[in-house]
PDB file of C-alpha atoms in Angstrom:
ATOM      1  CA  VAL A   1       1.797  10.970 -11.326  1.00  0.00           C
ATOM      2  CA  TYR A   2       4.315   8.649  -9.684  1.00  0.00           C
ATOM      3  CA  GLY A   3       2.573   8.307  -6.335  1.00  0.00           C
ATOM      4  CA  SER A   4       4.480   6.029  -3.960  1.00  0.00           C
ATOM      5  CA  TYR A   5       7.321   5.635  -6.403  1.00  0.00           C
ATOM      6  CA  ALA A   6       8.416   9.299  -6.089  1.00  0.00           C
ATOM      7  CA  THR A   7      11.676   8.729  -4.141  1.00  0.00           C
ATOM      8  CA  ASN A   8      15.280   8.698  -5.383  1.00  0.00           C
ATOM      9  CA  MET A   9      13.974   9.316  -8.956  1.00  0.00           C
ATOM     10  CA  ILE A  10      16.460   8.740 -11.737  1.00  0.00           C
ATOM     11  CA  ASN A  11      15.264  10.061 -15.106  1.00  0.00           C
ATOM     12  CA  ILE A  12      16.945   8.118 -17.986  1.00  0.00           C
ATOM     13  CA  MET A  13      17.099  11.191 -20.210  1.00  0.00           C
ATOM     14  CA  ASP A  14      18.893  13.328 -17.593  1.00  0.00           C
ATOM     15  CA  PRO A  15      22.754  13.457 -17.340  1.00  0.00           C
ATOM     16  CA  PRO A  16      24.799  11.503 -16.879  1.00  0.00           C
ATOM     17  CA  TRP A  17      22.587   8.715 -18.399  1.00  0.00           C
ATOM     18  CA  ASN A  18      21.480  10.828 -21.425  1.00  0.00           C
ATOM     19  CA  ALA A  19      19.091   8.343 -23.153  1.00  0.00           C
ATOM     20  CA  ARG A  20      17.753   9.850 -26.383  1.00  0.00           C
ATOM     21  CA  CYS A  21      14.451   7.916 -26.846  1.00  0.00           C
ATOM     22  CA  ASP A  22      14.254   9.213 -30.470  1.00  0.00           C
ATOM     23  CA  GLY A  23      13.513   5.897 -32.028  1.00  0.00           C
ATOM     24  CA  SER A  24      16.856   5.528 -33.749  1.00  0.00           C
ATOM     25  CA  THR A  25      19.549   5.918 -31.040  1.00  0.00           C
ATOM     26  CA  ASP A  26      20.576   2.689 -29.110  1.00  0.00           C
ATOM     27  CA  ASP A  27      19.542   3.649 -25.557  1.00  0.00           C
ATOM     28  CA  THR A  28      20.410   0.219 -24.022  1.00  0.00           C
ATOM     29  CA  ALA A  29      23.639   1.197 -22.291  1.00  0.00           C
ATOM     30  CA  ALA A  30      22.060   4.486 -20.984  1.00  0.00           C
ATOM     31  CA  ILE A  31      19.020   2.736 -19.510  1.00  0.00           C
ATOM     32  CA  GLN A  32      21.068  -0.123 -18.100  1.00  0.00           C
ATOM     33  CA  ALA A  33      23.431   2.279 -16.380  1.00  0.00           C
ATOM     34  CA  ALA A  34      20.510   4.068 -14.822  1.00  0.00           C
ATOM     35  CA  ILE A  35      19.141   0.756 -13.614  1.00  0.00           C
ATOM     36  CA  THR A  36      22.647  -0.302 -12.163  1.00  0.00           C
ATOM     37  CA  TYR A  37      22.965   2.976 -10.377  1.00  0.00           C
ATOM     38  CA  ALA A  38      19.430   2.674  -8.886  1.00  0.00           C
ATOM     39  CA  GLU A  39      20.325  -0.770  -7.669  1.00  0.00           C
ATOM     40  CA  SER A  40      23.463   0.585  -6.001  1.00  0.00           C
ATOM     41  CA  ILE A  41      21.539   3.077  -3.866  1.00  0.00           C
ATOM     42  CA  SER A  42      18.329   0.974  -3.303  1.00  0.00           C
ATOM     43  CA  THR A  43      19.763  -0.215   0.080  1.00  0.00           C
ATOM     44  CA  SER A  44      19.593   3.381   1.382  1.00  0.00           C
ATOM     45  CA  GLY A  45      16.136   4.152   0.063  1.00  0.00           C
ATOM     46  CA  TRP A  46      13.952   2.678  -2.616  1.00  0.00           C
ATOM     47  CA  ALA A  47      15.268   3.916  -6.099  1.00  0.00           C
ATOM     48  CA  THR A  48      12.941   4.618  -9.047  1.00  0.00           C
ATOM     49  CA  VAL A  49      14.086   4.591 -12.622  1.00  0.00           C
ATOM     50  CA  VAL A  50      11.839   6.987 -14.687  1.00  0.00           C
ATOM     51  CA  ILE A  51      11.027   6.489 -18.438  1.00  0.00           C
ATOM     52  CA  PRO A  52       9.643   9.829 -19.552  1.00  0.00           C
ATOM     53  CA  PRO A  53       7.171  10.069 -22.335  1.00  0.00           C
ATOM     54  CA  SER A  54       8.476  10.601 -25.780  1.00  0.00           C
ATOM     55  CA  ASN A  55       7.166  11.177 -29.304  1.00  0.00           C
ATOM     56  CA  ARG A  56       9.416   8.228 -30.322  1.00  0.00           C
ATOM     57  CA  ASN A  57      10.544   5.025 -28.493  1.00  0.00           C
ATOM     58  CA  CYS A  58      13.454   4.221 -26.215  1.00  0.00           C
ATOM     59  CA  MET A  59      15.310   1.722 -28.576  1.00  0.00           C
ATOM     60  CA  LEU A  60      16.991  -1.313 -27.169  1.00  0.00           C
ATOM     61  CA  THR A  61      19.492  -3.740 -28.828  1.00  0.00           C
ATOM     62  CA  ASP A  62      19.973  -6.005 -25.865  1.00  0.00           C
ATOM     63  CA  GLU A  63      18.024  -7.080 -22.828  1.00  0.00           C
ATOM     64  CA  LEU A  64      17.814  -4.946 -19.726  1.00  0.00           C
ATOM     65  CA  ARG A  65      18.780  -6.781 -16.504  1.00  0.00           C
ATOM     66  CA  ILE A  66      17.353  -6.145 -13.064  1.00  0.00           C
ATOM     67  CA  THR A  67      19.297  -7.855 -10.199  1.00  0.00           C
ATOM     68  CA  LYS A  68      18.139  -5.920  -7.119  1.00  0.00           C
ATOM     69  CA  SER A  69      15.031  -4.269  -5.655  1.00  0.00           C
ATOM     70  CA  ILE A  70      14.026  -1.204  -7.631  1.00  0.00           C
ATOM     71  CA  ASN A  71      11.143   0.566  -9.343  1.00  0.00           C
ATOM     72  CA  ILE A  72      10.943   1.265 -13.128  1.00  0.00           C
ATOM     73  CA  VAL A  73       8.032   3.691 -13.770  1.00  0.00           C
ATOM     74  CA  GLY A  74       6.736   5.439 -16.925  1.00  0.00           C
ATOM     75  CA  ILE A  75       3.751   7.679 -17.653  1.00  0.00           C
ATOM     76  CA  GLY A  76       1.777   5.231 -19.607  1.00  0.00           C
ATOM     77  CA  GLY A  77       1.918   4.074 -23.204  1.00  0.00           C
ATOM     78  CA  VAL A  78      -0.221   4.520 -26.172  1.00  0.00           C
ATOM     79  CA  LEU A  79      -0.487   1.915 -28.965  1.00  0.00           C
ATOM     80  CA  ALA A  80      -1.891   3.336 -32.078  1.00  0.00           C
ATOM     81  CA  GLY A  81      -1.900   2.795 -35.843  1.00  0.00           C
ATOM     82  CA  ALA A  82      -2.684  -0.344 -37.864  1.00  0.00           C
ATOM     83  CA  ASP A  83      -0.844  -2.737 -35.584  1.00  0.00           C
ATOM     84  CA  SER A  84      -3.254  -5.645 -35.308  1.00  0.00           C
ATOM     85  CA  ASP A  85      -1.836  -7.388 -38.441  1.00  0.00           C
ATOM     86  CA  TYR A  86       1.776  -6.687 -37.441  1.00  0.00           C
ATOM     87  CA  THR A  87       2.284  -4.619 -40.643  1.00  0.00           C
ATOM     88  CA  THR A  88       3.538  -1.457 -39.021  1.00  0.00           C
ATOM     89  CA  ASP A  89       7.140  -0.466 -38.306  1.00  0.00           C
ATOM     90  CA  ALA A  90       7.772   0.059 -34.486  1.00  0.00           C
ATOM     91  CA  GLY A  91       9.956   3.117 -35.350  1.00  0.00           C
ATOM     92  CA  ALA A  92       7.654   4.854 -37.564  1.00  0.00           C
ATOM     93  CA  ASP A  93       5.868   8.185 -36.836  1.00  0.00           C
ATOM     94  CA  GLY A  94       2.347   7.897 -35.553  1.00  0.00           C
ATOM     95  CA  VAL A  95       2.477   4.135 -34.704  1.00  0.00           C
ATOM     96  CA  LEU A  96       3.870   3.926 -31.242  1.00  0.00           C
ATOM     97  CA  TYR A  97       3.917   7.196 -29.432  1.00  0.00           C
ATOM     98  CA  GLY A  98       2.682   9.520 -26.764  1.00  0.00           C
ATOM     99  CA  GLY A  99       3.884   7.623 -23.751  1.00  0.00           C
ATOM    100  CA  SER A 100       6.627   5.630 -22.189  1.00  0.00           C
ATOM    101  CA  THR A 101       7.746   2.974 -24.558  1.00  0.00           C
ATOM    102  CA  LEU A 102      10.748   0.555 -24.733  1.00  0.00           C
ATOM    103  CA  TRP A 103      11.275  -0.999 -28.122  1.00  0.00           C
ATOM    104  CA  GLN A 104      13.442  -4.119 -28.505  1.00  0.00           C
ATOM    105  CA  SER A 105      14.775  -3.590 -32.020  1.00  0.00           C
ATOM    106  CA  ALA A 106      16.907  -6.791 -32.004  1.00  0.00           C
ATOM    107  CA  ASN A 107      15.072  -9.844 -33.298  1.00  0.00           C
ATOM    108  CA  ASN A 108      16.576 -12.383 -30.832  1.00  0.00           C
ATOM    109  CA  LYS A 109      16.775 -10.507 -27.482  1.00  0.00           C
ATOM    110  CA  ASN A 110      14.579 -10.488 -24.468  1.00  0.00           C
ATOM    111  CA  GLY A 111      13.288  -7.129 -23.227  1.00  0.00           C
ATOM    112  CA  ILE A 112      13.664  -7.107 -19.505  1.00  0.00           C
ATOM    113  CA  VAL A 113      15.081  -9.941 -17.336  1.00  0.00           C
ATOM    114  CA  ILE A 114      14.581 -10.029 -13.543  1.00  0.00           C
ATOM    115  CA  ARG A 115      17.002 -12.335 -11.703  1.00  0.00           C
ATOM    116  CA  GLN A 116      18.940 -11.869  -8.390  1.00  0.00           C
ATOM    117  CA  ASN A 117      22.621 -11.359  -8.697  1.00  0.00           C
ATOM    118  CA  PRO A 118      24.325 -12.752  -6.723  1.00  0.00           C
ATOM    119  CA  THR A 119      21.667 -15.536  -6.459  1.00  0.00           C
ATOM    120  CA  GLY A 120      22.451 -15.724  -2.670  1.00  0.00           C
ATOM    121  CA  THR A 121      20.288 -12.714  -2.206  1.00  0.00           C
ATOM    122  CA  TYR A 122      17.160 -14.509  -0.969  1.00  0.00           C
ATOM    123  CA  LYS A 123      14.582 -12.117  -2.239  1.00  0.00           C
ATOM    124  CA  ILE A 124      14.171  -8.942  -4.249  1.00  0.00           C
ATOM    125  CA  ARG A 125      11.141  -6.910  -5.018  1.00  0.00           C
ATOM    126  CA  VAL A 126      10.725  -5.133  -8.331  1.00  0.00           C
ATOM    127  CA  ASN A 127       7.845  -2.773  -9.374  1.00  0.00           C
ATOM    128  CA  LEU A 128       7.255  -2.086 -12.968  1.00  0.00           C
ATOM    129  CA  ALA A 129       4.500   0.472 -13.853  1.00  0.00           C
ATOM    130  CA  ASN A 130       3.101   2.688 -16.576  1.00  0.00           C
ATOM    131  CA  PHE A 131       5.016   1.793 -19.640  1.00  0.00           C
ATOM    132  CA  GLN A 132       4.899  -0.587 -22.675  1.00  0.00           C
ATOM    133  CA  ILE A 133       7.540  -2.713 -24.097  1.00  0.00           C
ATOM    134  CA  ILE A 134       7.353  -3.967 -27.667  1.00  0.00           C
ATOM    135  CA  GLY A 135       9.456  -6.495 -29.657  1.00  0.00           C
ATOM    136  CA  HIS A 136      10.747  -6.596 -33.127  1.00  0.00           C
ATOM    137  CA  LEU A 137       8.139  -6.186 -35.852  1.00  0.00           C
ATOM    138  CA  THR A 138       8.218  -6.844 -39.526  1.00  0.00           C
ATOM    139  CA  THR A 139       7.031  -4.453 -42.217  1.00  0.00           C
ATOM    140  CA  ALA A 140       5.600  -7.273 -44.408  1.00  0.00           C
ATOM    141  CA  GLY A 141       2.670  -8.404 -42.372  1.00  0.00           C
ATOM    142  CA  VAL A 142       4.132 -11.766 -41.226  1.00  0.00           C
ATOM    143  CA  GLY A 143       4.007 -11.198 -37.501  1.00  0.00           C
ATOM    144  CA  PRO A 144       6.869 -10.835 -34.927  1.00  0.00           C
ATOM    145  CA  ILE A 145      10.184 -12.150 -36.187  1.00  0.00           C
ATOM    146  CA  GLY A 146      13.435 -13.595 -34.750  1.00  0.00           C
ATOM    147  CA  THR A 147      14.590 -16.745 -33.284  1.00  0.00           C
ATOM    148  CA  SER A 148      13.965 -16.032 -29.676  1.00  0.00           C
ATOM    149  CA  GLY A 149      13.331 -13.263 -27.273  1.00  0.00           C
ATOM    150  CA  ASN A 150      10.635 -12.841 -24.614  1.00  0.00           C
ATOM    151  CA  GLY A 151       9.144  -9.475 -23.376  1.00  0.00           C
ATOM    152  CA  ILE A 152       9.602  -9.693 -19.493  1.00  0.00           C
ATOM    153  CA  VAL A 153      11.261 -12.711 -17.908  1.00  0.00           C
ATOM    154  CA  VAL A 154      11.147 -13.385 -14.208  1.00  0.00           C
ATOM    155  CA  ASP A 155      13.462 -16.208 -13.146  1.00  0.00           C
ATOM    156  CA  ALA A 156      14.913 -16.389  -9.635  1.00  0.00           C
ATOM    157  CA  GLY A 157      17.152 -19.187 -10.953  1.00  0.00           C
ATOM    158  CA  ASP A 158      16.634 -21.461  -7.927  1.00  0.00           C
ATOM    159  CA  VAL A 159      13.746 -22.624  -5.939  1.00  0.00           C
ATOM    160  CA  ALA A 160      15.416 -21.369  -2.752  1.00  0.00           C
ATOM    161  CA  PHE A 161      15.159 -17.726  -3.982  1.00  0.00           C
ATOM    162  CA  ASN A 162      12.361 -15.373  -4.932  1.00  0.00           C
ATOM    163  CA  ALA A 163      11.835 -12.292  -7.093  1.00  0.00           C
ATOM    164  CA  GLU A 164       8.611 -10.715  -6.103  1.00  0.00           C
ATOM    165  CA  VAL A 165       7.474  -8.724  -9.042  1.00  0.00           C
ATOM    166  CA  HIS A 166       4.549  -6.332  -9.326  1.00  0.00           C
ATOM    167  CA  LEU A 167       3.432  -4.950 -12.796  1.00  0.00           C
ATOM    168  CA  ASP A 168       0.808  -2.209 -12.886  1.00  0.00           C
ATOM    169  CA  ASN A 169      -0.473  -0.701 -16.088  1.00  0.00           C
ATOM    170  CA  VAL A 170       2.136  -2.510 -18.319  1.00  0.00           C
ATOM    171  CA  ALA A 171       1.795  -3.650 -21.885  1.00  0.00           C
ATOM    172  CA  VAL A 172       3.911  -6.253 -23.630  1.00  0.00           C
ATOM    173  CA  SER A 173       3.555  -6.933 -27.292  1.00  0.00           C
ATOM    174  CA  TYR A 174       5.146  -8.509 -30.377  1.00  0.00           C
ATOM    175  CA  PHE A 175       7.930 -10.601 -28.993  1.00  0.00           C
ATOM    176  CA  ARG A 176       8.928 -13.854 -30.878  1.00  0.00           C
ATOM    177  CA  GLY A 177       8.824 -15.734 -27.656  1.00  0.00           C
ATOM    178  CA  TYR A 178       6.583 -15.254 -24.665  1.00  0.00           C
ATOM    179  CA  CYS A 179       5.204 -11.790 -23.767  1.00  0.00           C
ATOM    180  CA  ILE A 180       5.652 -12.524 -20.120  1.00  0.00           C
ATOM    181  CA  ASP A 181       7.677 -15.547 -18.989  1.00  0.00           C
ATOM    182  CA  LEU A 182       7.397 -16.426 -15.266  1.00  0.00           C
ATOM    183  CA  ALA A 183       9.958 -19.152 -14.995  1.00  0.00           C
ATOM    184  CA  GLU A 184      10.687 -19.720 -11.247  1.00  0.00           C
ATOM    185  CA  GLY A 185      10.395 -18.168  -7.817  1.00  0.00           C
ATOM    186  CA  PHE A 186       7.841 -15.381  -7.977  1.00  0.00           C
ATOM    187  CA  PHE A 187       5.815 -15.890  -4.796  1.00  0.00           C
ATOM    188  CA  GLY A 188       3.764 -12.919  -3.817  1.00  0.00           C
ATOM    189  CA  SER A 189       3.790 -11.336  -7.226  1.00  0.00           C
ATOM    190  CA  SER A 190       0.912  -9.245  -8.808  1.00  0.00           C
ATOM    191  CA  PHE A 191      -0.036  -8.278 -12.333  1.00  0.00           C
ATOM    192  CA  ILE A 192      -2.652  -5.472 -12.492  1.00  0.00           C
ATOM    193  CA  ASN A 193      -4.004  -3.859 -15.638  1.00  0.00           C
ATOM    194  CA  VAL A 194      -1.482  -5.817 -17.757  1.00  0.00           C
ATOM    195  CA  GLN A 195      -2.035  -6.310 -21.450  1.00  0.00           C
ATOM    196  CA  THR A 196      -0.253  -8.895 -23.491  1.00  0.00           C
ATOM    197  CA  ASN A 197      -0.652  -8.850 -27.295  1.00  0.00           C
ATOM    198  CA  GLY A 198       0.574 -10.797 -30.408  1.00  0.00           C
ATOM    199  CA  CYS A 199       3.600 -12.665 -29.059  1.00  0.00           C
ATOM    200  CA  GLY A 200       4.821 -15.671 -31.078  1.00  0.00           C
ATOM    201  CA  LEU A 201       4.483 -17.910 -28.213  1.00  0.00           C
ATOM    202  CA  THR A 202       2.072 -17.982 -25.254  1.00  0.00           C
ATOM    203  CA  ASN A 203       1.403 -14.391 -24.140  1.00  0.00           C
ATOM    204  CA  PHE A 204       1.415 -14.998 -20.383  1.00  0.00           C
ATOM    205  CA  TYR A 205       3.499 -18.170 -19.504  1.00  0.00           C
ATOM    206  CA  SER A 206       3.767 -19.354 -15.911  1.00  0.00           C
ATOM    207  CA  THR A 207       5.651 -22.510 -14.898  1.00  0.00           C
ATOM    208  CA  GLY A 208       7.997 -23.709 -12.043  1.00  0.00           C
ATOM    209  CA  THR A 209       7.684 -25.406  -8.725  1.00  0.00           C
ATOM    210  CA  SER A 210       8.627 -22.458  -6.554  1.00  0.00           C
ATOM    211  CA  GLN A 211       5.769 -20.061  -7.284  1.00  0.00           C
ATOM    212  CA  GLY A 212       2.336 -19.302  -5.643  1.00  0.00           C
ATOM    213  CA  GLU A 213       0.205 -16.817  -3.739  1.00  0.00           C
ATOM    214  CA  TRP A 214       0.358 -14.521  -6.783  1.00  0.00           C
ATOM    215  CA  TYR A 215      -2.548 -13.006  -8.731  1.00  0.00           C
ATOM    216  CA  THR A 216      -3.647 -11.043 -11.813  1.00  0.00           C
ATOM    217  CA  GLN A 217      -6.296  -8.381 -11.966  1.00  0.00           C
ATOM    218  CA  ASN A 218      -7.677  -7.138 -15.323  1.00  0.00           C
ATOM    219  CA  LEU A 219      -5.170  -9.188 -17.383  1.00  0.00           C
ATOM    220  CA  ARG A 220      -5.857  -9.024 -21.093  1.00  0.00           C
ATOM    221  CA  THR A 221      -4.230 -11.439 -23.485  1.00  0.00           C
ATOM    222  CA  PHE A 222      -4.911 -11.204 -27.148  1.00  0.00           C
ATOM    223  CA  GLY A 223      -3.565 -12.910 -30.322  1.00  0.00           C
ATOM    224  CA  GLY A 224      -0.769 -15.063 -28.748  1.00  0.00           C
ATOM    225  CA  GLY A 225       0.792 -18.369 -29.730  1.00  0.00           C
ATOM    226  CA  SER A 226       0.848 -18.114 -33.599  1.00  0.00           C
ATOM    227  CA  SER A 227       4.355 -19.510 -33.768  1.00  0.00           C
ATOM    228  CA  GLY A 228       3.944 -22.305 -31.151  1.00  0.00           C
ATOM    229  CA  THR A 229       3.829 -25.945 -31.947  1.00  0.00           C
ATOM    230  CA  VAL A 230       2.341 -27.333 -28.683  1.00  0.00           C
ATOM    231  CA  LEU A 231      -0.572 -26.234 -26.387  1.00  0.00           C
ATOM    232  CA  SER A 232       1.748 -24.749 -23.803  1.00  0.00           C
ATOM    233  CA  ASP A 233       3.276 -22.296 -26.521  1.00  0.00           C
ATOM    234  CA  GLN A 234       0.001 -21.667 -28.350  1.00  0.00           C
ATOM    235  CA  SER A 235      -2.069 -20.118 -25.571  1.00  0.00           C
ATOM    236  CA  GLY A 236      -3.211 -16.723 -24.241  1.00  0.00           C
ATOM    237  CA  LEU A 237      -2.416 -17.828 -20.640  1.00  0.00           C
ATOM    238  CA  TYR A 238      -0.695 -21.028 -19.679  1.00  0.00           C
ATOM    239  CA  GLN A 239      -0.391 -21.565 -15.853  1.00  0.00           C
ATOM    240  CA  SER A 240       1.290 -24.794 -14.741  1.00  0.00           C
ATOM    241  CA  GLY A 241       2.252 -25.507 -11.118  1.00  0.00           C
ATOM    242  CA  GLY A 242       2.066 -23.362  -8.085  1.00  0.00           C
ATOM    243  CA  SER A 243      -0.695 -22.939  -5.587  1.00  0.00           C
ATOM    244  CA  ARG A 244      -3.135 -20.259  -4.213  1.00  0.00           C
ATOM    245  CA  ILE A 245      -3.209 -18.291  -7.424  1.00  0.00           C
ATOM    246  CA  SER A 246      -6.004 -15.989  -8.398  1.00  0.00           C
ATOM    247  CA  HIS A 247      -7.248 -14.383 -11.528  1.00  0.00           C
ATOM    248  CA  TYR A 248      -9.678 -11.379 -11.334  1.00  0.00           C
ATOM    249  CA  GLY A 249     -11.374 -10.215 -14.427  1.00  0.00           C
ATOM    250  CA  LEU A 250      -9.283 -12.233 -16.953  1.00  0.00           C
ATOM    251  CA  SER A 251      -9.842 -11.457 -20.666  1.00  0.00           C
ATOM    252  CA  ALA A 252      -8.315 -13.937 -23.141  1.00  0.00           C
ATOM    253  CA  THR A 253      -9.434 -13.701 -26.805  1.00  0.00           C
ATOM    254  CA  SER A 254      -8.202 -14.592 -30.356  1.00  0.00           C
ATOM    255  CA  ASN A 255      -5.332 -16.690 -29.042  1.00  0.00           C
ATOM    256  CA  PHE A 256      -4.068 -19.359 -31.507  1.00  0.00           C
ATOM    257  CA  GLN A 257      -5.176 -22.637 -29.893  1.00  0.00           C
ATOM    258  CA  CYS A 258      -6.134 -22.138 -26.252  1.00  0.00           C
ATOM    259  CA  GLN A 259      -7.367 -19.124 -24.493  1.00  0.00           C
ATOM    260  CA  ALA A 260      -6.395 -20.029 -20.923  1.00  0.00           C
ATOM    261  CA  TYR A 261      -4.917 -23.214 -19.403  1.00  0.00           C
ATOM    262  CA  PHE A 262      -4.784 -23.844 -15.676  1.00  0.00           C
ATOM    263  CA  ASN A 263      -3.004 -26.630 -13.768  1.00  0.00           C
ATOM    264  CA  GLY A 264      -1.953 -26.276 -10.110  1.00  0.00           C
ATOM    265  CA  THR A 265      -2.635 -27.287  -6.590  1.00  0.00           C
ATOM    266  CA  SER A 266      -5.289 -24.599  -6.225  1.00  0.00           C
ATOM    267  CA  PHE A 267      -6.381 -21.549  -8.258  1.00  0.00           C
ATOM    268  CA  SER A 268      -9.357 -19.304  -8.480  1.00  0.00           C
ATOM    269  CA  LEU A 269     -11.216 -17.395 -11.234  1.00  0.00           C
ATOM    270  CA  TYR A 270     -13.299 -14.310 -10.408  1.00  0.00           C
TER     271      TYR A 270
END
């Protein structure tokens, strides 16, 4: 199941981490501790944090922070139930289940933030695969709520640094901000079989001057941008800056104002 990730594996539900992933226990500290430990041993062999499948969700109340080269791998996620109008409760039985799921229960927090620490580390490489992460939902049919909060944020913090990130079979849904926010310094990244759905601002948002030579393959963006006020925040995909960027098999539908916007030195659509 884990393929090339099967090395130095750290299961978040095993001792001493003891994440519950029961949909009601705050698992933030347990998962962050597993990530921090994985980072501490990654120099002696690539470390993999495992999110096992669960009948409920691994509940977060704060963002997870990745600062060094590691893998975070699940066993896929299943999104089911009447979710298309945002009316279901993310913690309810039969709504989100049957796979590896992180649920950000706080209405103003990011899900995962990837950024070097210390920033003097020129380059890190992070692989995320086979799980879904969802934001805070309402039960009244008014869409994702909260004042801020993005699903996955990649920000090297300085044009002199780089966070090479690879997403494979990852779904991001229902955050008040961007589903995926690529802020700065992500040369060489890839996004394969990624789904973004129903975030308040643009689902897949890419800006910054230090970015390029990255690609998407089978990226799906649906229903993004309902809370935005300008084009850059009302799109399925918004790509500004960078060079030598490719998109293979892009699907962008039912986004608020613009399905996909491209502006860069060179980019290709296949």
